[in-house]
């Protein structure tokens, strides 16, 4: 019985295993308790460098933007003109060039409005901006990583709704891994891995959270984080910029539904790290990338409540990932949650 007996599950996307020990969630908790995120974030703060009209660290003043706003990261991890490292004198001490650009994208001018509280048209504007950045940066760089760290628990230093976009001259580790596993699956089975996986999960239903005509969200069979989800298109599509207008509309809808459920789970602005993975770009645009299937990962840390999180330490760092409830239990709980945000129920 998966909900009572420990077992390991294979993750074909990462070619690794996760230990599922659902009975551990019953143990008493005497560890660290997190502080719930503040509920009194000011809508506009002239001292917040992401707000319209505010001055950023480099002295630039933001425009009085009314929708999305994209600007170069003032503290970029990647720069386009970095010099090449010196040649190594030993194979155990290797370095390689790393160049790129880092951008910040504000979702909305209001600091107190997260994605699940935005309108569908506002979320659609975010998706359009993502696709535009993926296209623009993808002409020069092989990897464009769109990601959002939501909440202080996930290292976010500013409550204003925003994400980051890093474009790199190299394929990062996760991209290389997913490229290899998806390529192998297509070669061996004749169908893209995540297209086949989406079809299987749509039929099985037990890990399904939300779905519509174009998309589905599941707690993956191999999930590591407690309420981790995988957002998948139903048709074969390689990149975010390949979506049709109707698919972008339905993506806005399913994102809103998922994120409302996340917030409703513990009635808190739910922290997570999320990001899009799609076929590489740059020179890869001329190559056969049919093995890739567009998808988004959501990795939320909360386990038992708004104050108790899952820590990836000890065994997880030194041996392999371990989770404290089954993906089926997590999916059932998320699936049963209302799709009206808890802050709007009294309206």
PDB file of N, CA and C in Angstrom, residues 70-171:
ATOM      1  N   UNK A  70       9.851  44.902 -18.080  1.00  0.00           N
ATOM      2  CA  UNK A  70      11.082  44.113 -18.177  1.00  0.00           C
ATOM      3  C   UNK A  70      12.276  45.058 -18.174  1.00  0.00           C
ATOM      4  N   UNK A  71      13.302  44.717 -17.399  1.00  0.00           N
ATOM      5  CA  UNK A  71      14.514  45.531 -17.375  1.00  0.00           C
ATOM      6  C   UNK A  71      15.711  44.641 -17.052  1.00  0.00           C
ATOM      7  N   UNK A  72      16.922  45.061 -17.396  1.00  0.00           N
ATOM      8  CA  UNK A  72      18.118  44.274 -17.088  1.00  0.00           C
ATOM      9  C   UNK A  72      18.329  44.152 -15.579  1.00  0.00           C
ATOM     10  N   UNK A  73      18.682  42.940 -15.134  1.00  0.00           N
ATOM     11  CA  UNK A  73      18.958  42.723 -13.718  1.00  0.00           C
ATOM     12  C   UNK A  73      20.132  43.599 -13.288  1.00  0.00           C
ATOM     13  N   UNK A  74      19.941  44.336 -12.199  1.00  0.00           N
ATOM     14  CA  UNK A  74      20.997  45.231 -11.742  1.00  0.00           C
ATOM     15  C   UNK A  74      22.159  44.472 -11.104  1.00  0.00           C
ATOM     16  N   UNK A  75      21.950  43.201 -10.771  1.00  0.00           N
ATOM     17  CA  UNK A  75      22.996  42.363 -10.183  1.00  0.00           C
ATOM     18  C   UNK A  75      23.034  41.029 -10.931  1.00  0.00           C
ATOM     19  N   UNK A  76      23.413  41.040 -12.219  1.00  0.00           N
ATOM     20  CA  UNK A  76      23.284  39.841 -13.047  1.00  0.00           C
ATOM     21  C   UNK A  76      24.290  38.752 -12.698  1.00  0.00           C
ATOM     22  N   UNK A  77      23.821  37.502 -12.752  1.00  0.00           N
ATOM     23  CA  UNK A  77      24.716  36.358 -12.563  1.00  0.00           C
ATOM     24  C   UNK A  77      25.492  36.055 -13.831  1.00  0.00           C
ATOM     25  N   UNK A  78      24.978  36.513 -14.975  1.00  0.00           N
ATOM     26  CA  UNK A  78      25.616  36.292 -16.268  1.00  0.00           C
ATOM     27  C   UNK A  78      25.733  37.629 -16.992  1.00  0.00           C
ATOM     28  N   UNK A  79      26.870  37.838 -17.634  1.00  0.00           N
ATOM     29  CA  UNK A  79      27.087  39.042 -18.424  1.00  0.00           C
ATOM     30  C   UNK A  79      27.569  38.650 -19.821  1.00  0.00           C
ATOM     31  N   UNK A  80      27.230  39.444 -20.840  1.00  0.00           N
ATOM     32  CA  UNK A  80      27.546  39.030 -22.214  1.00  0.00           C
ATOM     33  C   UNK A  80      29.010  39.137 -22.600  1.00  0.00           C
ATOM     34  N   UNK A  81      29.796  39.907 -21.847  1.00  0.00           N
ATOM     35  CA  UNK A  81      31.172  40.173 -22.259  1.00  0.00           C
ATOM     36  C   UNK A  81      32.200  39.612 -21.288  1.00  0.00           C
ATOM     37  N   UNK A  82      31.862  38.555 -20.557  1.00  0.00           N
ATOM     38  CA  UNK A  82      32.808  37.982 -19.603  1.00  0.00           C
ATOM     39  C   UNK A  82      33.984  37.349 -20.334  1.00  0.00           C
ATOM     40  N   UNK A  83      35.201  37.505 -19.828  1.00  0.00           N
ATOM     41  CA  UNK A  83      36.371  36.904 -20.482  1.00  0.00           C
ATOM     42  C   UNK A  83      36.380  35.384 -20.311  1.00  0.00           C
ATOM     43  N   UNK A  84      37.127  34.719 -21.182  1.00  0.00           N
ATOM     44  CA  UNK A  84      37.256  33.275 -21.080  1.00  0.00           C
ATOM     45  C   UNK A  84      38.241  32.917 -19.971  1.00  0.00           C
ATOM     46  N   UNK A  85      37.980  31.818 -19.251  1.00  0.00           N
ATOM     47  CA  UNK A  85      38.927  31.416 -18.208  1.00  0.00           C
ATOM     48  C   UNK A  85      40.230  30.899 -18.819  1.00  0.00           C
ATOM     49  N   UNK A  86      41.266  30.920 -18.017  1.00  0.00           N
ATOM     50  CA  UNK A  86      42.560  30.408 -18.473  1.00  0.00           C
ATOM     51  C   UNK A  86      42.478  28.902 -18.703  1.00  0.00           C
ATOM     52  N   UNK A  87      43.347  28.398 -19.541  1.00  0.00           N
ATOM     53  CA  UNK A  87      43.413  26.961 -19.780  1.00  0.00           C
ATOM     54  C   UNK A  87      43.819  26.237 -18.494  1.00  0.00           C
ATOM     55  N   UNK A  88      43.235  25.049 -18.305  1.00  0.00           N
ATOM     56  CA  UNK A  88      43.540  24.267 -17.113  1.00  0.00           C
ATOM     57  C   UNK A  88      44.828  23.466 -17.312  1.00  0.00           C
ATOM     58  N   UNK A  89      45.565  23.276 -16.228  1.00  0.00           N
ATOM     59  CA  UNK A  89      46.775  22.459 -16.296  1.00  0.00           C
ATOM     60  C   UNK A  89      46.534  21.033 -15.809  1.00  0.00           C
ATOM     61  N   UNK A  90      45.245  20.695 -15.517  1.00  0.00           N
ATOM     62  CA  UNK A  90      44.929  19.356 -15.013  1.00  0.00           C
ATOM     63  C   UNK A  90      43.450  19.081 -15.283  1.00  0.00           C
ATOM     64  N   UNK A  91      43.093  17.848 -15.682  1.00  0.00           N
ATOM     65  CA  UNK A  91      41.684  17.551 -15.994  1.00  0.00           C
ATOM     66  C   UNK A  91      40.744  17.642 -14.805  1.00  0.00           C
ATOM     67  N   UNK A  92      41.255  17.642 -13.590  1.00  0.00           N
ATOM     68  CA  UNK A  92      40.398  17.780 -12.413  1.00  0.00           C
ATOM     69  C   UNK A  92      40.088  19.240 -12.090  1.00  0.00           C
ATOM     70  N   UNK A  93      40.668  20.157 -12.846  1.00  0.00           N
ATOM     71  CA  UNK A  93      40.461  21.584 -12.592  1.00  0.00           C
ATOM     72  C   UNK A  93      40.070  22.252 -13.908  1.00  0.00           C
ATOM     73  N   UNK A  94      38.847  21.995 -14.315  1.00  0.00           N
ATOM     74  CA  UNK A  94      38.381  22.488 -15.606  1.00  0.00           C
ATOM     75  C   UNK A  94      37.451  23.679 -15.418  1.00  0.00           C
ATOM     76  N   UNK A  95      37.501  24.595 -16.350  1.00  0.00           N
ATOM     77  CA  UNK A  95      36.567  25.730 -16.396  1.00  0.00           C
ATOM     78  C   UNK A  95      36.200  25.959 -17.845  1.00  0.00           C
ATOM     79  N   UNK A  96      35.093  26.606 -18.067  1.00  0.00           N
ATOM     80  CA  UNK A  96      34.621  26.887 -19.425  1.00  0.00           C
ATOM     81  C   UNK A  96      33.973  28.260 -19.446  1.00  0.00           C
ATOM     82  N   UNK A  97      33.874  28.884 -20.609  1.00  0.00           N
ATOM     83  CA  UNK A  97      33.245  30.212 -20.688  1.00  0.00           C
ATOM     84  C   UNK A  97      31.769  30.170 -20.279  1.00  0.00           C
ATOM     85  N   UNK A  98      31.305  31.230 -19.676  1.00  0.00           N
ATOM     86  CA  UNK A  98      29.894  31.370 -19.297  1.00  0.00           C
ATOM     87  C   UNK A  98      29.486  32.813 -19.546  1.00  0.00           C
ATOM     88  N   UNK A  99      28.653  33.012 -20.559  1.00  0.00           N
ATOM     89  CA  UNK A  99      28.182  34.354 -20.884  1.00  0.00           C
ATOM     90  C   UNK A  99      26.663  34.339 -20.964  1.00  0.00           C
ATOM     91  N   UNK A 100      26.073  35.504 -20.868  1.00  0.00           N
ATOM     92  CA  UNK A 100      24.623  35.576 -20.966  1.00  0.00           C
ATOM     93  C   UNK A 100      24.087  36.911 -20.513  1.00  0.00           C
ATOM     94  N   UNK A 101      22.776  36.960 -20.379  1.00  0.00           N
ATOM     95  CA  UNK A 101      22.105  38.166 -19.885  1.00  0.00           C
ATOM     96  C   UNK A 101      21.040  37.746 -18.876  1.00  0.00           C
ATOM     97  N   UNK A 102      20.768  38.627 -17.942  1.00  0.00           N
ATOM     98  CA  UNK A 102      19.752  38.376 -16.917  1.00  0.00           C
ATOM     99  C   UNK A 102      18.775  39.542 -16.895  1.00  0.00           C
ATOM    100  N   UNK A 103      17.507  39.215 -16.964  1.00  0.00           N
ATOM    101  CA  UNK A 103      16.466  40.238 -16.942  1.00  0.00           C
ATOM    102  C   UNK A 103      15.484  39.965 -15.803  1.00  0.00           C
ATOM    103  N   UNK A 104      14.840  41.018 -15.364  1.00  0.00           N
ATOM    104  CA  UNK A 104      13.770  40.942 -14.371  1.00  0.00           C
ATOM    105  C   UNK A 104      12.477  41.361 -15.049  1.00  0.00           C
ATOM    106  N   UNK A 105      11.400  40.658 -14.745  1.00  0.00           N
ATOM    107  CA  UNK A 105      10.102  41.018 -15.308  1.00  0.00           C
ATOM    108  C   UNK A 105       9.081  41.175 -14.191  1.00  0.00           C
ATOM    109  N   UNK A 106       8.566  42.379 -14.036  1.00  0.00           N
ATOM    110  CA  UNK A 106       7.479  42.624 -13.081  1.00  0.00           C
ATOM    111  C   UNK A 106       6.162  42.225 -13.744  1.00  0.00           C
ATOM    112  N   UNK A 107       5.346  41.496 -13.007  1.00  0.00           N
ATOM    113  CA  UNK A 107       4.074  41.028 -13.551  1.00  0.00           C
ATOM    114  C   UNK A 107       3.015  42.113 -13.590  1.00  0.00           C
ATOM    115  N   UNK A 108       3.079  43.040 -12.621  1.00  0.00           N
ATOM    116  CA  UNK A 108       1.982  43.983 -12.407  1.00  0.00           C
ATOM    117  C   UNK A 108       2.527  45.184 -11.641  1.00  0.00           C
ATOM    118  N   UNK A 109       1.939  46.355 -11.782  1.00  0.00           N
ATOM    119  CA  UNK A 109       2.437  47.521 -11.035  1.00  0.00           C
ATOM    120  C   UNK A 109       2.154  47.465  -9.535  1.00  0.00           C
ATOM    121  N   UNK A 110       1.199  46.634  -9.103  1.00  0.00           N
ATOM    122  CA  UNK A 110       0.836  46.580  -7.677  1.00  0.00           C
ATOM    123  C   UNK A 110       1.657  45.520  -6.962  1.00  0.00           C
ATOM    124  N   UNK A 111       2.235  45.899  -5.825  1.00  0.00           N
ATOM    125  CA  UNK A 111       3.058  44.965  -5.056  1.00  0.00           C
ATOM    126  C   UNK A 111       2.248  43.919  -4.307  1.00  0.00           C
ATOM    127  N   UNK A 112       0.976  44.189  -4.054  1.00  0.00           N
ATOM    128  CA  UNK A 112       0.154  43.276  -3.244  1.00  0.00           C
ATOM    129  C   UNK A 112      -0.681  42.337  -4.104  1.00  0.00           C
ATOM    130  N   UNK A 113      -0.378  42.232  -5.397  1.00  0.00           N
ATOM    131  CA  UNK A 113      -1.199  41.415  -6.285  1.00  0.00           C
ATOM    132  C   UNK A 113      -0.335  40.303  -6.881  1.00  0.00           C
ATOM    133  N   UNK A 114      -0.466  39.097  -6.352  1.00  0.00           N
ATOM    134  CA  UNK A 114       0.265  37.953  -6.891  1.00  0.00           C
ATOM    135  C   UNK A 114      -0.513  37.341  -8.054  1.00  0.00           C
ATOM    136  N   UNK A 115       0.110  36.413  -8.784  1.00  0.00           N
ATOM    137  CA  UNK A 115      -0.520  35.834  -9.973  1.00  0.00           C
ATOM    138  C   UNK A 115      -1.917  35.261  -9.718  1.00  0.00           C
ATOM    139  N   UNK A 116      -2.151  34.501  -8.639  1.00  0.00           N
ATOM    140  CA  UNK A 116      -3.494  33.948  -8.461  1.00  0.00           C
ATOM    141  C   UNK A 116      -4.573  34.986  -8.209  1.00  0.00           C
ATOM    142  N   UNK A 117      -4.182  36.209  -7.872  1.00  0.00           N
ATOM    143  CA  UNK A 117      -5.153  37.278  -7.627  1.00  0.00           C
ATOM    144  C   UNK A 117      -5.315  38.199  -8.836  1.00  0.00           C
ATOM    145  N   UNK A 118      -4.549  37.946  -9.888  1.00  0.00           N
ATOM    146  CA  UNK A 118      -4.656  38.756 -11.102  1.00  0.00           C
ATOM    147  C   UNK A 118      -5.801  38.251 -11.978  1.00  0.00           C
ATOM    148  N   UNK A 119      -6.236  39.107 -12.878  1.00  0.00           N
ATOM    149  CA  UNK A 119      -7.275  38.710 -13.830  1.00  0.00           C
ATOM    150  C   UNK A 119      -6.655  37.834 -14.916  1.00  0.00           C
ATOM    151  N   UNK A 120      -7.513  37.141 -15.662  1.00  0.00           N
ATOM    152  CA  UNK A 120      -7.025  36.287 -16.742  1.00  0.00           C
ATOM    153  C   UNK A 120      -6.285  37.099 -17.796  1.00  0.00           C
ATOM    154  N   UNK A 121      -6.766  38.298 -18.095  1.00  0.00           N
ATOM    155  CA  UNK A 121      -6.092  39.126 -19.091  1.00  0.00           C
ATOM    156  C   UNK A 121      -4.717  39.569 -18.599  1.00  0.00           C
ATOM    157  N   UNK A 122      -4.592  39.811 -17.305  1.00  0.00           N
ATOM    158  CA  UNK A 122      -3.290  40.194 -16.745  1.00  0.00           C
ATOM    159  C   UNK A 122      -2.318  39.024 -16.762  1.00  0.00           C
ATOM    160  N   UNK A 123      -2.812  37.830 -16.463  1.00  0.00           N
ATOM    161  CA  UNK A 123      -1.950  36.642 -16.532  1.00  0.00           C
ATOM    162  C   UNK A 123      -1.554  36.378 -17.974  1.00  0.00           C
ATOM    163  N   UNK A 124      -2.488  36.554 -18.905  1.00  0.00           N
ATOM    164  CA  UNK A 124      -2.181  36.368 -20.317  1.00  0.00           C
ATOM    165  C   UNK A 124      -1.081  37.342 -20.755  1.00  0.00           C
ATOM    166  N   UNK A 125      -1.094  38.558 -20.243  1.00  0.00           N
ATOM    167  CA  UNK A 125      -0.049  39.522 -20.580  1.00  0.00           C
ATOM    168  C   UNK A 125       1.317  39.043 -20.095  1.00  0.00           C
ATOM    169  N   UNK A 126       1.352  38.386 -18.951  1.00  0.00           N
ATOM    170  CA  UNK A 126       2.594  37.807 -18.438  1.00  0.00           C
ATOM    171  C   UNK A 126       3.085  36.715 -19.385  1.00  0.00           C
ATOM    172  N   UNK A 127       2.179  35.841 -19.808  1.00  0.00           N
ATOM    173  CA  UNK A 127       2.536  34.755 -20.727  1.00  0.00           C
ATOM    174  C   UNK A 127       3.065  35.319 -22.044  1.00  0.00           C
ATOM    175  N   UNK A 128       2.417  36.352 -22.564  1.00  0.00           N
ATOM    176  CA  UNK A 128       2.879  36.980 -23.797  1.00  0.00           C
ATOM    177  C   UNK A 128       4.294  37.535 -23.628  1.00  0.00           C
ATOM    178  N   UNK A 129       4.547  38.163 -22.488  1.00  0.00           N
ATOM    179  CA  UNK A 129       5.882  38.723 -22.244  1.00  0.00           C
ATOM    180  C   UNK A 129       6.916  37.609 -22.120  1.00  0.00           C
ATOM    181  N   UNK A 130       6.539  36.496 -21.485  1.00  0.00           N
ATOM    182  CA  UNK A 130       7.448  35.341 -21.419  1.00  0.00           C
ATOM    183  C   UNK A 130       7.824  34.869 -22.830  1.00  0.00           C
ATOM    184  N   UNK A 131       6.802  34.705 -23.674  1.00  0.00           N
ATOM    185  CA  UNK A 131       7.038  34.208 -25.030  1.00  0.00           C
ATOM    186  C   UNK A 131       7.904  35.182 -25.833  1.00  0.00           C
ATOM    187  N   UNK A 132       7.671  36.472 -25.640  1.00  0.00           N
ATOM    188  CA  UNK A 132       8.466  37.465 -26.360  1.00  0.00           C
ATOM    189  C   UNK A 132       9.931  37.420 -25.931  1.00  0.00           C
ATOM    190  N   UNK A 133      10.167  37.287 -24.627  1.00  0.00           N
ATOM    191  CA  UNK A 133      11.536  37.205 -24.141  1.00  0.00           C
ATOM    192  C   UNK A 133      12.215  35.924 -24.612  1.00  0.00           C
ATOM    193  N   UNK A 134      11.460  34.809 -24.592  1.00  0.00           N
ATOM    194  CA  UNK A 134      12.014  33.540 -25.051  1.00  0.00           C
ATOM    195  C   UNK A 134      12.429  33.640 -26.515  1.00  0.00           C
ATOM    196  N   UNK A 135      11.622  34.327 -27.309  1.00  0.00           N
ATOM    197  CA  UNK A 135      11.945  34.507 -28.731  1.00  0.00           C
ATOM    198  C   UNK A 135      13.135  35.434 -28.910  1.00  0.00           C
ATOM    199  N   UNK A 136      13.101  36.574 -28.236  1.00  0.00           N
ATOM    200  CA  UNK A 136      14.163  37.575 -28.378  1.00  0.00           C
ATOM    201  C   UNK A 136      15.523  37.021 -27.948  1.00  0.00           C
ATOM    202  N   UNK A 137      15.590  36.455 -26.747  1.00  0.00           N
ATOM    203  CA  UNK A 137      16.871  35.971 -26.237  1.00  0.00           C
ATOM    204  C   UNK A 137      17.275  34.658 -26.897  1.00  0.00           C
ATOM    205  N   UNK A 138      16.266  33.894 -27.341  1.00  0.00           N
ATOM    206  CA  UNK A 138      16.546  32.612 -27.961  1.00  0.00           C
ATOM    207  C   UNK A 138      17.196  32.712 -29.327  1.00  0.00           C
ATOM    208  N   UNK A 139      17.184  33.880 -29.937  1.00  0.00           N
ATOM    209  CA  UNK A 139      17.879  34.019 -31.219  1.00  0.00           C
ATOM    210  C   UNK A 139      19.394  33.938 -31.036  1.00  0.00           C
ATOM    211  N   UNK A 140      19.877  34.301 -29.838  1.00  0.00           N
ATOM    212  CA  UNK A 140      21.322  34.346 -29.593  1.00  0.00           C
ATOM    213  C   UNK A 140      21.808  33.281 -28.615  1.00  0.00           C
ATOM    214  N   UNK A 141      20.950  32.872 -27.700  1.00  0.00           N
ATOM    215  CA  UNK A 141      21.401  32.002 -26.617  1.00  0.00           C
ATOM    216  C   UNK A 141      20.719  30.641 -26.683  1.00  0.00           C
ATOM    217  N   UNK A 142      21.457  29.555 -26.400  1.00  0.00           N
ATOM    218  CA  UNK A 142      20.875  28.217 -26.479  1.00  0.00           C
ATOM    219  C   UNK A 142      19.896  27.899 -25.353  1.00  0.00           C
ATOM    220  N   UNK A 143      19.984  28.602 -24.236  1.00  0.00           N
ATOM    221  CA  UNK A 143      19.050  28.312 -23.143  1.00  0.00           C
ATOM    222  C   UNK A 143      18.517  29.608 -22.564  1.00  0.00           C
ATOM    223  N   UNK A 144      17.202  29.688 -22.459  1.00  0.00           N
ATOM    224  CA  UNK A 144      16.526  30.827 -21.836  1.00  0.00           C
ATOM    225  C   UNK A 144      15.691  30.276 -20.689  1.00  0.00           C
ATOM    226  N   UNK A 145      16.124  30.577 -19.459  1.00  0.00           N
ATOM    227  CA  UNK A 145      15.436  30.052 -18.283  1.00  0.00           C
ATOM    228  C   UNK A 145      14.532  31.111 -17.676  1.00  0.00           C
ATOM    229  N   UNK A 146      13.227  30.898 -17.800  1.00  0.00           N
ATOM    230  CA  UNK A 146      12.225  31.731 -17.139  1.00  0.00           C
ATOM    231  C   UNK A 146      11.910  31.082 -15.800  1.00  0.00           C
ATOM    232  N   UNK A 147      12.027  31.825 -14.717  1.00  0.00           N
ATOM    233  CA  UNK A 147      11.725  31.237 -13.411  1.00  0.00           C
ATOM    234  C   UNK A 147      11.198  32.295 -12.449  1.00  0.00           C
ATOM    235  N   UNK A 148      10.361  31.836 -11.536  1.00  0.00           N
ATOM    236  CA  UNK A 148       9.801  32.699 -10.492  1.00  0.00           C
ATOM    237  C   UNK A 148      10.088  32.079  -9.137  1.00  0.00           C
ATOM    238  N   UNK A 149      10.721  32.830  -8.262  1.00  0.00           N
ATOM    239  CA  UNK A 149      10.844  32.466  -6.852  1.00  0.00           C
ATOM    240  C   UNK A 149       9.808  33.282  -6.087  1.00  0.00           C
ATOM    241  N   UNK A 150       8.816  32.613  -5.548  1.00  0.00           N
ATOM    242  CA  UNK A 150       7.730  33.319  -4.853  1.00  0.00           C
ATOM    243  C   UNK A 150       7.861  33.096  -3.349  1.00  0.00           C
ATOM    244  N   UNK A 151       7.963  34.179  -2.616  1.00  0.00           N
ATOM    245  CA  UNK A 151       8.005  34.095  -1.165  1.00  0.00           C
ATOM    246  C   UNK A 151       9.415  34.110  -0.606  1.00  0.00           C
ATOM    247  N   UNK A 152       9.557  34.709   0.565  1.00  0.00           N
ATOM    248  CA  UNK A 152      10.864  34.797   1.225  1.00  0.00           C
ATOM    249  C   UNK A 152      11.437  33.414   1.511  1.00  0.00           C
ATOM    250  N   UNK A 153      10.575  32.431   1.743  1.00  0.00           N
ATOM    251  CA  UNK A 153      11.017  31.078   2.022  1.00  0.00           C
ATOM    252  C   UNK A 153      11.826  30.490   0.867  1.00  0.00           C
ATOM    253  N   UNK A 154      11.547  30.977  -0.344  1.00  0.00           N
ATOM    254  CA  UNK A 154      12.260  30.492  -1.526  1.00  0.00           C
ATOM    255  C   UNK A 154      13.360  31.451  -1.962  1.00  0.00           C
ATOM    256  N   UNK A 155      13.759  32.329  -1.055  1.00  0.00           N
ATOM    257  CA  UNK A 155      14.879  33.220  -1.345  1.00  0.00           C
ATOM    258  C   UNK A 155      14.507  34.494  -2.071  1.00  0.00           C
ATOM    259  N   UNK A 156      13.219  34.754  -2.223  1.00  0.00           N
ATOM    260  CA  UNK A 156      12.790  35.977  -2.896  1.00  0.00           C
ATOM    261  C   UNK A 156      13.005  37.166  -1.963  1.00  0.00           C
ATOM    262  N   UNK A 157      13.723  38.163  -2.443  1.00  0.00           N
ATOM    263  CA  UNK A 157      14.083  39.297  -1.590  1.00  0.00           C
ATOM    264  C   UNK A 157      13.119  40.468  -1.714  1.00  0.00           C
ATOM    265  N   UNK A 158      12.104  40.332  -2.589  1.00  0.00           N
ATOM    266  CA  UNK A 158      11.183  41.447  -2.814  1.00  0.00           C
ATOM    267  C   UNK A 158       9.778  40.896  -3.020  1.00  0.00           C
ATOM    268  N   UNK A 159       8.771  41.397  -2.269  1.00  0.00           N
ATOM    269  CA  UNK A 159       7.421  40.845  -2.389  1.00  0.00           C
ATOM    270  C   UNK A 159       6.693  41.240  -3.666  1.00  0.00           C
ATOM    271  N   UNK A 160       7.220  42.201  -4.412  1.00  0.00           N
ATOM    272  CA  UNK A 160       6.549  42.631  -5.637  1.00  0.00           C
ATOM    273  C   UNK A 160       6.472  41.460  -6.615  1.00  0.00           C
ATOM    274  N   UNK A 161       5.323  41.231  -7.265  1.00  0.00           N
ATOM    275  CA  UNK A 161       5.189  40.072  -8.166  1.00  0.00           C
ATOM    276  C   UNK A 161       6.108  40.192  -9.380  1.00  0.00           C
ATOM    277  N   UNK A 162       7.060  39.272  -9.471  1.00  0.00           N
ATOM    278  CA  UNK A 162       8.034  39.349 -10.558  1.00  0.00           C
ATOM    279  C   UNK A 162       8.681  37.993 -10.787  1.00  0.00           C
ATOM    280  N   UNK A 163       9.371  37.875 -11.896  1.00  0.00           N
ATOM    281  CA  UNK A 163      10.159  36.687 -12.189  1.00  0.00           C
ATOM    282  C   UNK A 163      11.487  37.129 -12.781  1.00  0.00           C
ATOM    283  N   UNK A 164      12.330  36.160 -13.085  1.00  0.00           N
ATOM    284  CA  UNK A 164      13.610  36.454 -13.720  1.00  0.00           C
ATOM    285  C   UNK A 164      13.751  35.618 -14.987  1.00  0.00           C
ATOM    286  N   UNK A 165      14.556  36.099 -15.888  1.00  0.00           N
ATOM    287  CA  UNK A 165      14.843  35.392 -17.136  1.00  0.00           C
ATOM    288  C   UNK A 165      16.348  35.462 -17.359  1.00  0.00           C
ATOM    289  N   UNK A 166      16.982  34.282 -17.299  1.00  0.00           N
ATOM    290  CA  UNK A 166      18.425  34.207 -17.521  1.00  0.00           C
ATOM    291  C   UNK A 166      18.673  33.463 -18.827  1.00  0.00           C
ATOM    292  N   UNK A 167      19.400  34.085 -19.733  1.00  0.00           N
ATOM    293  CA  UNK A 167      19.793  33.441 -20.984  1.00  0.00           C
ATOM    294  C   UNK A 167      21.283  33.155 -20.915  1.00  0.00           C
ATOM    295  N   UNK A 168      21.668  31.923 -21.267  1.00  0.00           N
ATOM    296  CA  UNK A 168      23.062  31.516 -21.109  1.00  0.00           C
ATOM    297  C   UNK A 168      23.640  30.980 -22.404  1.00  0.00           C
ATOM    298  N   UNK A 169      24.949  31.079 -22.518  1.00  0.00           N
ATOM    299  CA  UNK A 169      25.672  30.597 -23.690  1.00  0.00           C
ATOM    300  C   UNK A 169      25.904  29.095 -23.645  1.00  0.00           C
ATOM    301  N   UNK A 170      25.421  28.451 -22.608  1.00  0.00           N
ATOM    302  CA  UNK A 170      25.598  27.013 -22.402  1.00  0.00           C
ATOM    303  C   UNK A 170      24.279  26.397 -21.962  1.00  0.00           C
ATOM    304  N   UNK A 171      24.152  25.091 -22.092  1.00  0.00           N
ATOM    305  CA  UNK A 171      22.994  24.380 -21.561  1.00  0.00           C
ATOM    306  C   UNK A 171      23.265  24.039 -20.105  1.00  0.00           C
TER     307      UNK A 171
END
